[in-house]
PDB file of C-alpha atoms in Angstrom:
ATOM      1  CA  UNK N  10     -57.182 -39.933 -14.060  1.00 37.00           C
ATOM      2  CA  UNK N  11     -59.098 -38.246 -12.425  1.00 40.00           C
ATOM      3  CA  UNK N  12     -58.212 -34.375 -11.456  1.00 42.00           C
ATOM      4  CA  UNK N  13     -57.107 -33.385  -8.204  1.00 48.00           C
ATOM      5  CA  UNK N  14     -58.795 -30.370  -6.777  1.00 61.00           C
ATOM      6  CA  UNK N  15     -57.397 -27.905  -5.115  1.00 75.00           C
ATOM      7  CA  UNK N  16     -58.955 -25.098  -2.487  1.00 81.00           C
ATOM      8  CA  UNK N  17     -58.014 -21.762  -3.624  1.00 89.00           C
ATOM      9  CA  UNK N  18     -57.526 -18.248  -0.978  1.00 92.00           C
ATOM     10  CA  UNK N  19     -61.187 -17.016  -2.957  1.00 94.00           C
ATOM     11  CA  UNK N  20     -62.732 -20.804  -2.376  1.00 92.00           C
ATOM     12  CA  UNK N  21     -62.073 -20.951   1.116  1.00 94.00           C
ATOM     13  CA  UNK N  22     -62.886 -17.457   1.693  1.00 95.00           C
ATOM     14  CA  UNK N  23     -66.414 -17.757   0.299  1.00 96.00           C
ATOM     15  CA  UNK N  24     -66.526 -20.487   2.373  1.00 96.00           C
ATOM     16  CA  UNK N  25     -66.314 -19.139   5.425  1.00 96.00           C
ATOM     17  CA  UNK N  26     -68.408 -15.504   3.548  1.00 97.00           C
ATOM     18  CA  UNK N  27     -71.120 -18.954   3.407  1.00 97.00           C
ATOM     19  CA  UNK N  28     -70.646 -20.339   7.533  1.00 96.00           C
ATOM     20  CA  UNK N  29     -70.570 -16.482   8.339  1.00 95.00           C
ATOM     21  CA  UNK N  30     -74.487 -16.733   7.050  1.00 97.00           C
ATOM     22  CA  UNK N  31     -74.583 -20.003   8.155  1.00 96.00           C
ATOM     23  CA  UNK N  32     -74.232 -18.464  11.251  1.00 93.00           C
ATOM     24  CA  UNK N  33     -75.943 -15.207  10.903  1.00 94.00           C
ATOM     25  CA  UNK N  34     -78.735 -17.962  10.640  1.00 95.00           C
ATOM     26  CA  UNK N  35     -77.752 -19.482  13.570  1.00 92.00           C
ATOM     27  CA  UNK N  36     -77.785 -16.115  15.895  1.00 91.00           C
ATOM     28  CA  UNK N  37     -81.651 -15.308  14.476  1.00 94.00           C
ATOM     29  CA  UNK N  38     -82.566 -19.103  15.035  1.00 94.00           C
ATOM     30  CA  UNK N  39     -81.277 -18.943  18.750  1.00 91.00           C
ATOM     31  CA  UNK N  40     -83.266 -15.926  19.888  1.00 90.00           C
ATOM     32  CA  UNK N  41     -85.839 -16.596  18.464  1.00 94.00           C
ATOM     33  CA  UNK N  42     -86.052 -20.427  20.384  1.00 94.00           C
ATOM     34  CA  UNK N  43     -84.513 -18.359  23.312  1.00 91.00           C
ATOM     35  CA  UNK N  44     -87.047 -15.318  23.243  1.00 91.00           C
ATOM     36  CA  UNK N  45     -89.925 -17.709  23.034  1.00 93.00           C
ATOM     37  CA  UNK N  46     -88.984 -20.357  26.012  1.00 91.00           C
ATOM     38  CA  UNK N  47     -88.869 -17.273  28.725  1.00 88.00           C
ATOM     39  CA  UNK N  48     -90.978 -15.826  28.393  1.00 88.00           C
ATOM     40  CA  UNK N  49     -93.665 -17.873  26.766  1.00 88.00           C
ATOM     41  CA  UNK N  50     -93.034 -20.529  26.950  1.00 91.00           C
ATOM     42  CA  UNK N  51     -91.447 -21.552  30.309  1.00 85.00           C
ATOM     43  CA  UNK N  52     -91.576 -17.009  31.138  1.00 82.00           C
ATOM     44  CA  UNK N  53     -88.853 -16.972  33.633  1.00 78.00           C
ATOM     45  CA  UNK N  54     -86.324 -20.420  33.359  1.00 81.00           C
ATOM     46  CA  UNK N  55     -83.957 -18.658  31.835  1.00 84.00           C
ATOM     47  CA  UNK N  56     -80.621 -21.767  31.809  1.00 87.00           C
ATOM     48  CA  UNK N  57     -83.142 -24.022  30.407  1.00 90.00           C
ATOM     49  CA  UNK N  58     -84.222 -21.491  28.073  1.00 89.00           C
ATOM     50  CA  UNK N  59     -80.953 -20.710  26.850  1.00 89.00           C
ATOM     51  CA  UNK N  60     -80.054 -24.668  26.822  1.00 91.00           C
ATOM     52  CA  UNK N  61     -82.324 -25.800  24.507  1.00 93.00           C
ATOM     53  CA  UNK N  62     -81.736 -22.788  22.012  1.00 92.00           C
ATOM     54  CA  UNK N  63     -77.545 -23.931  22.450  1.00 93.00           C
ATOM     55  CA  UNK N  64     -78.358 -27.484  21.443  1.00 95.00           C
ATOM     56  CA  UNK N  65     -81.345 -26.517  18.842  1.00 96.00           C
ATOM     57  CA  UNK N  66     -78.870 -23.694  17.330  1.00 94.00           C
ATOM     58  CA  UNK N  67     -75.797 -25.717  16.765  1.00 96.00           C
ATOM     59  CA  UNK N  68     -78.186 -28.674  15.426  1.00 97.00           C
ATOM     60  CA  UNK N  69     -79.448 -26.046  12.999  1.00 97.00           C
ATOM     61  CA  UNK N  70     -75.259 -25.949  11.870  1.00 96.00           C
ATOM     62  CA  UNK N  71     -75.025 -28.894  11.895  1.00 97.00           C
ATOM     63  CA  UNK N  72     -77.749 -29.173   9.051  1.00 96.00           C
ATOM     64  CA  UNK N  73     -77.750 -25.548   7.235  1.00 97.00           C
ATOM     65  CA  UNK N  74     -73.399 -26.397   7.328  1.00 96.00           C
ATOM     66  CA  UNK N  75     -73.593 -30.187   5.437  1.00 94.00           C
ATOM     67  CA  UNK N  76     -76.299 -27.351   3.041  1.00 94.00           C
ATOM     68  CA  UNK N  77     -74.239 -24.705   2.328  1.00 95.00           C
ATOM     69  CA  UNK N  78     -70.812 -24.205   3.377  1.00 96.00           C
ATOM     70  CA  UNK N  79     -69.300 -27.600   3.880  1.00 95.00           C
ATOM     71  CA  UNK N  80     -70.371 -30.208   0.741  1.00 92.00           C
ATOM     72  CA  UNK N  81     -69.282 -33.339   0.420  1.00 91.00           C
ATOM     73  CA  UNK N  82     -66.546 -33.910  -2.081  1.00 89.00           C
ATOM     74  CA  UNK N  83     -67.650 -36.964  -4.225  1.00 88.00           C
ATOM     75  CA  UNK N  84     -64.452 -37.770  -4.763  1.00 87.00           C
ATOM     76  CA  UNK N  85     -63.371 -38.772  -1.168  1.00 90.00           C
ATOM     77  CA  UNK N  86     -64.348 -41.088   2.121  1.00 90.00           C
ATOM     78  CA  UNK N  87     -68.634 -40.955   2.723  1.00 91.00           C
ATOM     79  CA  UNK N  88     -68.371 -38.260   6.552  1.00 93.00           C
ATOM     80  CA  UNK N  89     -70.492 -40.336   8.609  1.00 93.00           C
ATOM     81  CA  UNK N  90     -73.161 -37.947   9.356  1.00 94.00           C
ATOM     82  CA  UNK N  91     -73.380 -38.670  13.633  1.00 96.00           C
ATOM     83  CA  UNK N  92     -69.509 -38.601  14.112  1.00 96.00           C
ATOM     84  CA  UNK N  93     -69.735 -35.092  12.099  1.00 96.00           C
ATOM     85  CA  UNK N  94     -73.339 -33.988  14.463  1.00 97.00           C
ATOM     86  CA  UNK N  95     -71.197 -34.949  18.270  1.00 97.00           C
ATOM     87  CA  UNK N  96     -68.001 -33.132  16.307  1.00 97.00           C
ATOM     88  CA  UNK N  97     -69.857 -30.378  15.275  1.00 96.00           C
ATOM     89  CA  UNK N  98     -71.568 -30.265  19.097  1.00 97.00           C
ATOM     90  CA  UNK N  99     -68.268 -30.429  20.283  1.00 97.00           C
ATOM     91  CA  UNK N 100     -66.269 -27.687  18.532  1.00 96.00           C
ATOM     92  CA  UNK N 101     -69.417 -25.004  19.621  1.00 94.00           C
ATOM     93  CA  UNK N 102     -69.149 -26.542  23.611  1.00 95.00           C
ATOM     94  CA  UNK N 103     -65.399 -25.632  22.971  1.00 95.00           C
ATOM     95  CA  UNK N 104     -65.692 -22.727  21.431  1.00 92.00           C
ATOM     96  CA  UNK N 105     -69.401 -20.779  22.579  1.00 86.00           C
ATOM     97  CA  UNK N 106     -69.156 -22.096  26.707  1.00 86.00           C
ATOM     98  CA  UNK N 107     -65.646 -23.642  27.645  1.00 91.00           C
ATOM     99  CA  UNK N 108     -63.280 -19.886  25.280  1.00 92.00           C
ATOM    100  CA  UNK N 109     -65.515 -18.105  25.081  1.00 88.00           C
ATOM    101  CA  UNK N 110     -66.757 -17.602  28.766  1.00 87.00           C
ATOM    102  CA  UNK N 111     -62.849 -17.803  29.817  1.00 92.00           C
ATOM    103  CA  UNK N 112     -62.193 -14.908  27.464  1.00 91.00           C
ATOM    104  CA  UNK N 113     -64.558 -12.841  29.202  1.00 87.00           C
ATOM    105  CA  UNK N 114     -63.169 -13.313  32.051  1.00 88.00           C
ATOM    106  CA  UNK N 115     -59.817 -12.254  31.397  1.00 91.00           C
ATOM    107  CA  UNK N 116     -61.124  -9.634  29.012  1.00 86.00           C
ATOM    108  CA  UNK N 117     -63.697  -8.310  32.230  1.00 84.00           C
ATOM    109  CA  UNK N 118     -61.812  -9.141  35.741  1.00 86.00           C
ATOM    110  CA  UNK N 119     -58.453  -9.670  34.626  1.00 90.00           C
ATOM    111  CA  UNK N 120     -57.269  -6.948  31.822  1.00 88.00           C
ATOM    112  CA  UNK N 121     -59.877  -4.519  32.354  1.00 82.00           C
ATOM    113  CA  UNK N 122     -61.151  -3.008  29.278  1.00 81.00           C
ATOM    114  CA  UNK N 123     -62.699  -0.715  29.998  1.00 76.00           C
ATOM    115  CA  UNK N 124     -59.469   1.676  31.660  1.00 79.00           C
ATOM    116  CA  UNK N 125     -58.689   1.824  27.864  1.00 77.00           C
ATOM    117  CA  UNK N 126     -61.572   2.979  27.216  1.00 71.00           C
ATOM    118  CA  UNK N 127     -62.577   5.412  29.434  1.00 66.00           C
ATOM    119  CA  UNK N 128     -62.825   8.736  26.953  1.00 69.00           C
ATOM    120  CA  UNK N 129     -65.333   6.220  24.629  1.00 68.00           C
ATOM    121  CA  UNK N 130     -67.369   5.690  27.630  1.00 65.00           C
ATOM    122  CA  UNK N 131     -66.659   9.165  28.386  1.00 65.00           C
ATOM    123  CA  UNK N 132     -67.784  10.436  24.249  1.00 68.00           C
ATOM    124  CA  UNK N 133     -70.586   8.080  24.874  1.00 64.00           C
ATOM    125  CA  UNK N 134     -71.740  10.178  27.842  1.00 61.00           C
ATOM    126  CA  UNK N 135     -71.568  13.032  27.026  1.00 63.00           C
ATOM    127  CA  UNK N 136     -74.104  13.384  23.540  1.00 64.00           C
ATOM    128  CA  UNK N 137     -76.362  10.858  26.444  1.00 57.00           C
ATOM    129  CA  UNK N 138     -75.830   6.972  24.374  1.00 57.00           C
ATOM    130  CA  UNK N 139     -76.196   5.218  27.437  1.00 54.00           C
ATOM    131  CA  UNK N 140     -76.826   1.825  25.416  1.00 54.00           C
ATOM    132  CA  UNK N 141     -72.609   1.264  26.800  1.00 55.00           C
ATOM    133  CA  UNK N 142     -73.934   1.875  29.991  1.00 60.00           C
ATOM    134  CA  UNK N 143     -71.008   1.566  32.657  1.00 65.00           C
ATOM    135  CA  UNK N 144     -67.651   0.147  32.414  1.00 67.00           C
ATOM    136  CA  UNK N 145     -68.206  -2.702  33.680  1.00 69.00           C
ATOM    137  CA  UNK N 146     -71.244  -3.538  31.148  1.00 72.00           C
ATOM    138  CA  UNK N 147     -68.558  -1.369  28.485  1.00 72.00           C
ATOM    139  CA  UNK N 148     -65.916  -4.858  29.460  1.00 74.00           C
ATOM    140  CA  UNK N 149     -68.245  -7.517  28.915  1.00 76.00           C
ATOM    141  CA  UNK N 150     -69.950  -5.546  25.650  1.00 76.00           C
ATOM    142  CA  UNK N 151     -66.484  -5.532  23.874  1.00 80.00           C
ATOM    143  CA  UNK N 152     -65.366  -8.264  25.421  1.00 82.00           C
ATOM    144  CA  UNK N 153     -68.054 -10.548  23.678  1.00 83.00           C
ATOM    145  CA  UNK N 154     -67.099  -8.134  21.005  1.00 85.00           C
ATOM    146  CA  UNK N 155     -63.182 -10.070  21.059  1.00 87.00           C
ATOM    147  CA  UNK N 156     -64.905 -13.264  21.743  1.00 88.00           C
ATOM    148  CA  UNK N 157     -66.489 -12.754  18.500  1.00 89.00           C
ATOM    149  CA  UNK N 158     -63.444 -11.404  15.890  1.00 91.00           C
ATOM    150  CA  UNK N 159     -61.953 -14.679  17.395  1.00 93.00           C
ATOM    151  CA  UNK N 160     -63.926 -17.721  17.443  1.00 91.00           C
ATOM    152  CA  UNK N 161     -65.931 -17.113  14.815  1.00 92.00           C
ATOM    153  CA  UNK N 162     -62.506 -17.592  12.268  1.00 94.00           C
ATOM    154  CA  UNK N 163     -61.306 -20.582  14.740  1.00 95.00           C
ATOM    155  CA  UNK N 164     -65.083 -22.612  14.404  1.00 94.00           C
ATOM    156  CA  UNK N 165     -64.689 -21.929  10.665  1.00 96.00           C
ATOM    157  CA  UNK N 166     -61.050 -24.002  10.195  1.00 95.00           C
ATOM    158  CA  UNK N 167     -62.824 -26.366  13.181  1.00 96.00           C
ATOM    159  CA  UNK N 168     -65.084 -27.666  11.575  1.00 95.00           C
ATOM    160  CA  UNK N 169     -63.760 -27.048   8.284  1.00 95.00           C
ATOM    161  CA  UNK N 170     -60.743 -29.324   9.144  1.00 94.00           C
ATOM    162  CA  UNK N 171     -62.308 -31.647  11.898  1.00 95.00           C
ATOM    163  CA  UNK N 172     -66.055 -31.567  11.974  1.00 95.00           C
ATOM    164  CA  UNK N 173     -66.022 -32.046   8.474  1.00 95.00           C
ATOM    165  CA  UNK N 174     -62.914 -32.826   6.882  1.00 93.00           C
ATOM    166  CA  UNK N 175     -63.289 -35.764   4.491  1.00 90.00           C
ATOM    167  CA  UNK N 176     -61.105 -38.448   4.644  1.00 85.00           C
ATOM    168  CA  UNK N 177     -58.761 -39.976   1.003  1.00 77.00           C
ATOM    169  CA  UNK N 178     -58.820 -38.721  -2.169  1.00 64.00           C
ATOM    170  CA  UNK N 179     -60.723 -40.766  -3.972  1.00 52.00           C
ATOM    171  CA  UNK N 180     -63.535 -43.211  -3.337  1.00 49.00           C
TER     172      UNK N 180
END
């Protein structure tokens, strides 16, 4: 009789931390490829650099998540690699390309986060730290940050329970 192991909170939390570490490596891969393409190989053709870096970074994420995060359970049905790869691209297309841009539009153009952050912007301007930029730049940067708080856990759960899910309890 085989033991049916249930994942506990700690198991899922450790898996989420591994997912985050893969995400950091994925960001580095994406940034290096984007920088090389946009500055060395195809200077100024940023749209090509953006698309190519996204395609390669999602492929990187797929391999790293298979190895370190969502390992196959040998007691369950084997995942079909190309289906998992397509689902991974669909997940990141949804959260990274569609959802993040819709939310960013809302944060900047509808809600206008800067209107609620005037004191923060003024404080940094007074101490001569201008990296926050003007109100519109601040709104878009804060929107990007809020999007990460939303999209990282969402990516984790979509990948865990859809893209990398294995069916069945036994082979």
